[in-house]
XYZ file of C-alpha atoms in Angstrom:
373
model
C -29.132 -48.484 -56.343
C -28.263 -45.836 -58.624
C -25.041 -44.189 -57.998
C -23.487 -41.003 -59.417
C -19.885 -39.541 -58.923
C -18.402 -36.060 -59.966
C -14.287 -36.557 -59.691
C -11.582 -34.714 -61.127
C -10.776 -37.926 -63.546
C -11.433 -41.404 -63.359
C -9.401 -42.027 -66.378
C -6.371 -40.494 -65.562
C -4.217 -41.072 -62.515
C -1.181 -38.225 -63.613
C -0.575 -36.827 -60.335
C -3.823 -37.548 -59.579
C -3.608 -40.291 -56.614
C -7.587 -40.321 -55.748
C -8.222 -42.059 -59.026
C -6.409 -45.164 -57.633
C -9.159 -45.369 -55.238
C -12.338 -43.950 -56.902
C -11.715 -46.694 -59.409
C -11.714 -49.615 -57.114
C -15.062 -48.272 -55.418
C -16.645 -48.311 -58.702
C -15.433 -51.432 -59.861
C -16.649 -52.467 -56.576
C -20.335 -50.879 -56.774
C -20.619 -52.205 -60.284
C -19.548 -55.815 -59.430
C -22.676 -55.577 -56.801
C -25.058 -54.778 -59.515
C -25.763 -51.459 -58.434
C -25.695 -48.188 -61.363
C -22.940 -46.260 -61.930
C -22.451 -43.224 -63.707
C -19.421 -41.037 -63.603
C -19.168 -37.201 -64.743
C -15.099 -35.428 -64.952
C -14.258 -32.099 -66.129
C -13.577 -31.802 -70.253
C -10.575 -29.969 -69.047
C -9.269 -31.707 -66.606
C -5.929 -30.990 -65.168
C -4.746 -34.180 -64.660
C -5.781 -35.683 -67.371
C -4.798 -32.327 -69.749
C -1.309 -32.848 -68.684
C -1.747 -36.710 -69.028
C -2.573 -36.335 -72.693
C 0.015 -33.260 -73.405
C 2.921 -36.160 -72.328
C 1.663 -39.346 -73.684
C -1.106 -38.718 -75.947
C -3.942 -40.776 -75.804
C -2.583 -43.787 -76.097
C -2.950 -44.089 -71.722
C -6.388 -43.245 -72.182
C -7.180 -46.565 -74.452
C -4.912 -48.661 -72.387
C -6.921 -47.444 -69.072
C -10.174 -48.529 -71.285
C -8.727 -52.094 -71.932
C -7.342 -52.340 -68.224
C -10.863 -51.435 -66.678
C -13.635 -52.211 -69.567
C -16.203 -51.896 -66.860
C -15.340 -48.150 -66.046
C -16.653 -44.938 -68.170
C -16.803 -41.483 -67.169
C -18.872 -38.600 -69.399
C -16.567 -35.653 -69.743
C -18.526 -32.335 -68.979
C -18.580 -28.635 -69.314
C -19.620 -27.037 -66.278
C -21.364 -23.976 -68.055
C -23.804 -26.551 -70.075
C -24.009 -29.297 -67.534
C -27.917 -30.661 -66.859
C -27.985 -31.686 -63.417
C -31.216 -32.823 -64.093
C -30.333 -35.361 -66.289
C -26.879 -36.190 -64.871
C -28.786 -36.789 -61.553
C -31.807 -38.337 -62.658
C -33.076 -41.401 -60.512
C -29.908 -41.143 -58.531
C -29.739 -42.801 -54.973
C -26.481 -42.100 -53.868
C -24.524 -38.906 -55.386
C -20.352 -38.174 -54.206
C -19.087 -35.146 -55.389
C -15.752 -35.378 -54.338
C -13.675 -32.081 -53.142
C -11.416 -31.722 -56.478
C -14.519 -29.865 -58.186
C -14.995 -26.264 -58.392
C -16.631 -24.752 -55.755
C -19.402 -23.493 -57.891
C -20.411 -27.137 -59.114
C -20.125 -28.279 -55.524
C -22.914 -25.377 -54.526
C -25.256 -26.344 -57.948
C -24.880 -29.432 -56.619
C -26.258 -28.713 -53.123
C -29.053 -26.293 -54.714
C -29.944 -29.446 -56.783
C -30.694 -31.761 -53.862
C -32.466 -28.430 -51.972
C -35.095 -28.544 -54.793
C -36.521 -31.859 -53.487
C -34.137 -34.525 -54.622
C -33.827 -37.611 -53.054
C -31.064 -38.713 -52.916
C -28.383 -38.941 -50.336
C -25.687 -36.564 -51.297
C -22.184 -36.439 -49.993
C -18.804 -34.787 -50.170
C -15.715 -36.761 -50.372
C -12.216 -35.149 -49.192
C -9.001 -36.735 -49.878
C -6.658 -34.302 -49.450
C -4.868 -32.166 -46.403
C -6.328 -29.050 -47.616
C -8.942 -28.947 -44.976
C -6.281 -28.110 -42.296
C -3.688 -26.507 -45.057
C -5.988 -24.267 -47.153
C -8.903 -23.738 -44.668
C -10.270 -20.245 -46.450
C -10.517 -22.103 -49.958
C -12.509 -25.401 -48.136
C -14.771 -23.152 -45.998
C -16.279 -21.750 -49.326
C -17.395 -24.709 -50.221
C -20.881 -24.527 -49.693
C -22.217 -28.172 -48.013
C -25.474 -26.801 -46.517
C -27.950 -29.414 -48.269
C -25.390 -32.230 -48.418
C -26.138 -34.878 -46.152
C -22.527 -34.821 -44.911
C -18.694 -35.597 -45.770
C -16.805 -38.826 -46.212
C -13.130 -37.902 -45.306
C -10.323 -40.210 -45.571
C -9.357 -39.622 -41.862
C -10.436 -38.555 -38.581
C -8.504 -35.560 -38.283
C -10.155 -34.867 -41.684
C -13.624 -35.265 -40.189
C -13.306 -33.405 -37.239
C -12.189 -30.168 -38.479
C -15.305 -30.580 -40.871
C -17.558 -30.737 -37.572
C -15.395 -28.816 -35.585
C -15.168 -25.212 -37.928
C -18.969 -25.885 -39.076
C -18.385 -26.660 -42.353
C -20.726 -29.556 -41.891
C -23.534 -31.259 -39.809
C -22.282 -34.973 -40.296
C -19.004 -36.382 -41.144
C -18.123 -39.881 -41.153
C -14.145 -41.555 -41.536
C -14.158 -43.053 -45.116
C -9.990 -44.189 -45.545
C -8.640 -45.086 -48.844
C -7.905 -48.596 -49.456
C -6.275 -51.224 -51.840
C -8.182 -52.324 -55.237
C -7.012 -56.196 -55.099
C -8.894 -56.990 -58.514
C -5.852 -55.136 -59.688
C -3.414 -54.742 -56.739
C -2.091 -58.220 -55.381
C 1.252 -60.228 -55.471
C 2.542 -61.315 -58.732
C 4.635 -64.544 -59.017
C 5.733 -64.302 -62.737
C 7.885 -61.332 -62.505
C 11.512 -61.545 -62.651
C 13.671 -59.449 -60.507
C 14.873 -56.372 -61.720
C 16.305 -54.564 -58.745
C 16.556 -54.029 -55.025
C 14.265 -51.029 -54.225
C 11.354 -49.084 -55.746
C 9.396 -46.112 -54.664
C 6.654 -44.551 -56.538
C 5.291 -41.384 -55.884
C 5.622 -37.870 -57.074
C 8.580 -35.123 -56.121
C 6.030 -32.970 -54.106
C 6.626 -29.832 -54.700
C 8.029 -28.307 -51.535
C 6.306 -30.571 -49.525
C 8.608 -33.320 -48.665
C 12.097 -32.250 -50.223
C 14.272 -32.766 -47.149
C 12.378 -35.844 -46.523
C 13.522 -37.430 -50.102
C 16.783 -36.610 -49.367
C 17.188 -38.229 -45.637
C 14.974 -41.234 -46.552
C 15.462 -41.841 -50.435
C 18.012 -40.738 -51.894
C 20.915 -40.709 -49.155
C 20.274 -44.673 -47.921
C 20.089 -45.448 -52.027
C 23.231 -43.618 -52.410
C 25.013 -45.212 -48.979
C 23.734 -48.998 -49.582
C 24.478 -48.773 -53.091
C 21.201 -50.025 -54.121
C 19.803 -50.582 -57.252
C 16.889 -48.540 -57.245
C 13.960 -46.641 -59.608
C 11.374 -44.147 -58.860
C 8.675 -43.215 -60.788
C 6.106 -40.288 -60.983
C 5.730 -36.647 -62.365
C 6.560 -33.030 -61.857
C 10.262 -33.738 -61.016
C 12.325 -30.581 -61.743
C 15.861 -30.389 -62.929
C 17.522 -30.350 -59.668
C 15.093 -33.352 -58.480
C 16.496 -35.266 -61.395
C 20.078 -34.657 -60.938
C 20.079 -35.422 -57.264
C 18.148 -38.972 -58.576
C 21.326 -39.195 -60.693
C 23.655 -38.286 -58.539
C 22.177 -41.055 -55.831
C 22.515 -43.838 -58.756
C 18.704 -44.125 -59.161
C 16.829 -44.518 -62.054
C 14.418 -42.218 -63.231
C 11.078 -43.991 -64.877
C 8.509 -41.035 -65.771
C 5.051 -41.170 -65.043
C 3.777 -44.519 -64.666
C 0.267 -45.882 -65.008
C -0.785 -47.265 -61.874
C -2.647 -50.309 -62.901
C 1.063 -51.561 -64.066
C 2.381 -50.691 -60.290
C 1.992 -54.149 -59.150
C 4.857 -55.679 -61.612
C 7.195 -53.126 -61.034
C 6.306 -53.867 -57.151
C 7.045 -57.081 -58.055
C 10.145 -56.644 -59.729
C 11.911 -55.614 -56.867
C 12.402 -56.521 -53.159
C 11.491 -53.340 -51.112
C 9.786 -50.239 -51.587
C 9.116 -47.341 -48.949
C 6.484 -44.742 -47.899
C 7.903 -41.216 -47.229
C 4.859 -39.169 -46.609
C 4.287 -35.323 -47.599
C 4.944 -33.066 -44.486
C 1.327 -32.216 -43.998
C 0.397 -35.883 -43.586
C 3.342 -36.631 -41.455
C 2.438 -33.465 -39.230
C -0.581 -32.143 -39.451
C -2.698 -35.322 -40.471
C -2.015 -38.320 -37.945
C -3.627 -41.448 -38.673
C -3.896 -41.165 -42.631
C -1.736 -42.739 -44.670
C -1.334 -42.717 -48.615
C -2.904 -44.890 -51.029
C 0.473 -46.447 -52.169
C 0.955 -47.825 -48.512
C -2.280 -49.762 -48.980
C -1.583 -50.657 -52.412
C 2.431 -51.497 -51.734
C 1.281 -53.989 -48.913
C -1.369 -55.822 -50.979
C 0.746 -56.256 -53.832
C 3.316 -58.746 -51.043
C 6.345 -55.932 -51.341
C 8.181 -55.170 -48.148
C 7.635 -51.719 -46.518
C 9.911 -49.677 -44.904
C 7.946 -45.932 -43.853
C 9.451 -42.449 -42.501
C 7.798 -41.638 -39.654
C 4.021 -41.644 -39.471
C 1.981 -41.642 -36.690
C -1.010 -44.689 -37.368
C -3.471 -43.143 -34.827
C -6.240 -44.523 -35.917
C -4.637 -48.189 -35.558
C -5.120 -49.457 -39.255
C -2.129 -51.625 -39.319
C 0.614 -53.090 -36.817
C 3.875 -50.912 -37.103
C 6.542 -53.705 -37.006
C 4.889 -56.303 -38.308
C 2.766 -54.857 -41.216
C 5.745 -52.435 -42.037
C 9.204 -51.171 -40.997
C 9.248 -47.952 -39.688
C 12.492 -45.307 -39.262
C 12.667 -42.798 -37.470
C 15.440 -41.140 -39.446
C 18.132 -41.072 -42.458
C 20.160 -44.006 -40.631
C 17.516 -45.933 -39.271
C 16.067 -46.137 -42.491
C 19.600 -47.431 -43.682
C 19.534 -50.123 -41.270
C 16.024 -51.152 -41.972
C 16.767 -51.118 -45.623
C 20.089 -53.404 -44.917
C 17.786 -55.802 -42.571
C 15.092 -56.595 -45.087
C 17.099 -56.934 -48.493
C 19.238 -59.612 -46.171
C 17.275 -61.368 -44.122
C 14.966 -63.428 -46.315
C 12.818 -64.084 -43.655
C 11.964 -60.844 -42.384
C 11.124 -60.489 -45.728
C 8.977 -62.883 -45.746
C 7.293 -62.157 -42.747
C 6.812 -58.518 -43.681
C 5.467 -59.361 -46.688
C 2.812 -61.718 -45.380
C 1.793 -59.822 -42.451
C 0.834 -56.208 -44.561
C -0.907 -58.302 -47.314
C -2.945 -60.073 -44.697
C -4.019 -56.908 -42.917
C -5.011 -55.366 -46.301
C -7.311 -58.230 -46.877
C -8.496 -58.838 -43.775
C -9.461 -54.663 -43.365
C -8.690 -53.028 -46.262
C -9.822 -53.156 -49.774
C -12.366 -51.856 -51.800
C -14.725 -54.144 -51.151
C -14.575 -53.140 -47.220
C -15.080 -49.284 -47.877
C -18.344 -50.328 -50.168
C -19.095 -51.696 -47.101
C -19.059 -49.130 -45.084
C -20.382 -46.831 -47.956
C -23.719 -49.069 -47.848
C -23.745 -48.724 -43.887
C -23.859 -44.769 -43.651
C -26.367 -45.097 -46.390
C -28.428 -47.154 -44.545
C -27.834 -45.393 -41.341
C -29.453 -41.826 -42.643
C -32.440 -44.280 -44.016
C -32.891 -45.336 -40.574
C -32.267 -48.561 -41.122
C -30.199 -51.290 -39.102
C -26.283 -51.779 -39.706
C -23.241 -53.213 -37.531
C -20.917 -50.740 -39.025
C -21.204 -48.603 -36.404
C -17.256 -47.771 -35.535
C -17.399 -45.333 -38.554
C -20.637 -43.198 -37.863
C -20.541 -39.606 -37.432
């Protein structure tokens, strides 16, 4: 089939987390033999900012990294749909557009396309920001893929949409796996961004104080850290690495022997059930995970077994403690979360079930029924 995606950036990932994932579906599509072609603002945030701070020297590595991958940079005021979206089957526009190239979208398939169209949400704005995702305008798209269930029932629920299926993120293991070859550089690693306002306190009580207590060697990478962000990094004894290109996450992973997930209040509150990317990607890659609290109600992994979990600053001190000394909890951590990931959770699963809900609105057979509408 013919396949055609409208993101925010497939090329870069600076502070842009849903590229980790868009690229492993296409990678994934393209490996199947199907079409692919992928369209991304000119003007981009993400990748503005990306190119601002590193020039485009990221943008030639990312082509060397993934040769398979190419997006066509657009203008929205002299964009053809009719060529962009000519002999498409499948079309995901996914919810980091602008809500007027979401509706041309729509008023595109209303003129007698074919194809199946859908909307792909990533993000907690749907119960955050609920006036700017109920004018999006999803009338003549055949539904949503959301990246949770809480996700896809507020879709139903408010009207927004007829159909709406669970679509989680997952792991790209072409590119996220354990690495042997690495020597160690330090005790813990977390990657991830500062967050605004959204999970401050929660750095403090689950990074930066157990760092600071344990005395761990420790380095954190991402974007958007302010001032004060970087002196409290400082002032915990951790080491401050910038932005870092996610296809190289997997040897820093492996360059150290624990990493942990503390989730952005929204997710940790508002959002049970949906985790980040990194916690997929952190498990396939074999590095022990210790998480802040997160409620897994949708039962992807085994709390305990697949990951740690603390309920607060000094739990996640003692969990810390247990897993940098006992070798064979880290063993068994690390064994467990990369087998779930394979066994549930890659790329190669969510094409799956991609290719089920497509053949589901064709009327035609599939066994992937646990994530229908």
């Amino acid at each position: 089939m013919r396949f055609v995606m409208f993101c925010h950036s497939l090329v870069s990932d600076w502070n842009h987390g849903n590229a980790h994932f868009l690229r492993g579906v296409c990678s994934e599509l393209l490996a199947r033999g199907h079409e692919l072609a992928v369209y991304e603002p000119r003007d981009a945030w993400s990748r503005v900012n990306l190119q601002a701070e590193h020039g485009r020297a990221p943008l030639e590595e990312f082509a060397r990294v993934y040769p398979e991958l190419h997006s066509t940079p657009f203008d929205a005021a002299t964009l053809d749909l009719d060529q962009a979206l000519d002999g498409a089957d499948v079309v995901l526009v996914h919810e980091w557009n602008d809500h007027g190239l979401v509706r041309r979208i729509g008023l595109h398939r209303r003129g007698g396309a074919r194809y199946r169209l859908f909307f792909h949400d990533t993000h907690h704005r749907s119960a955050t920001d609920e006036k700017s995702m109920a004018a999006y305008e999803l009338a003549h798209y055949d539904g949503v893929l959301a990246f949770g269930n809480v996700i896809r029932d507020l879709y139903k629920s408010r009207g927004w949409a007829q159909r709406a299926w669970t679509w989680h993120e997952a792991a790209d293991v072409r590119h996220f796996h354990p690495l042997a070859d690495e020597t160690e550089e330090g005790d813990l690693v977390w990657i991830g961004n500062w967050g605004d306002d959204e999970r401050e306190a929660e750095l403090d009580e689950f990074l930066l104080g157990p760092v600071r207590d344990l005395r761990l060697k420790a380095l954190v990478h991402g974007v958007r850290y302010p001032d004060r962000a970087l002196a409290r990094l400082r002032a915990a004894g951790i080491r401050y690495g910038g932005w870092l290109a996610n296809h190289r996450a997997p040897r820093v992973f492996a360059r150290h022997r624990v990493t942990v997930h503390v989730p952005r209040r929204p997710y940790a509150g508002a959002l049970p059930g949906i985790p980040t990317i990194r916690v997929f990607e952190a498990l396939a890659c074999g590095i022990p995970l210790v998480c802040a609290p997160w409620n897994d109600a949708e039962g992807l992994f085994t709390p305990g077994r697949d990951f740690l979990v603390a309920a607060d600053g000094t739990a996640m001190r003692r969990r810390l403690r247990d897993v940098l000394h006992d070798k064979e909890l880290a063993r068994a951590l690390r064994e467990q979360g990369l087998d779930t990931v394979l066994a549930r959770h890659t790329c190669a699963h969510r094409v799956d079930e991609l290719l089920a809900i497509h053949a589901e609105l064709e009327g035609e057979p599939t066994p992937l029924r646990s994530i229908a509408a």
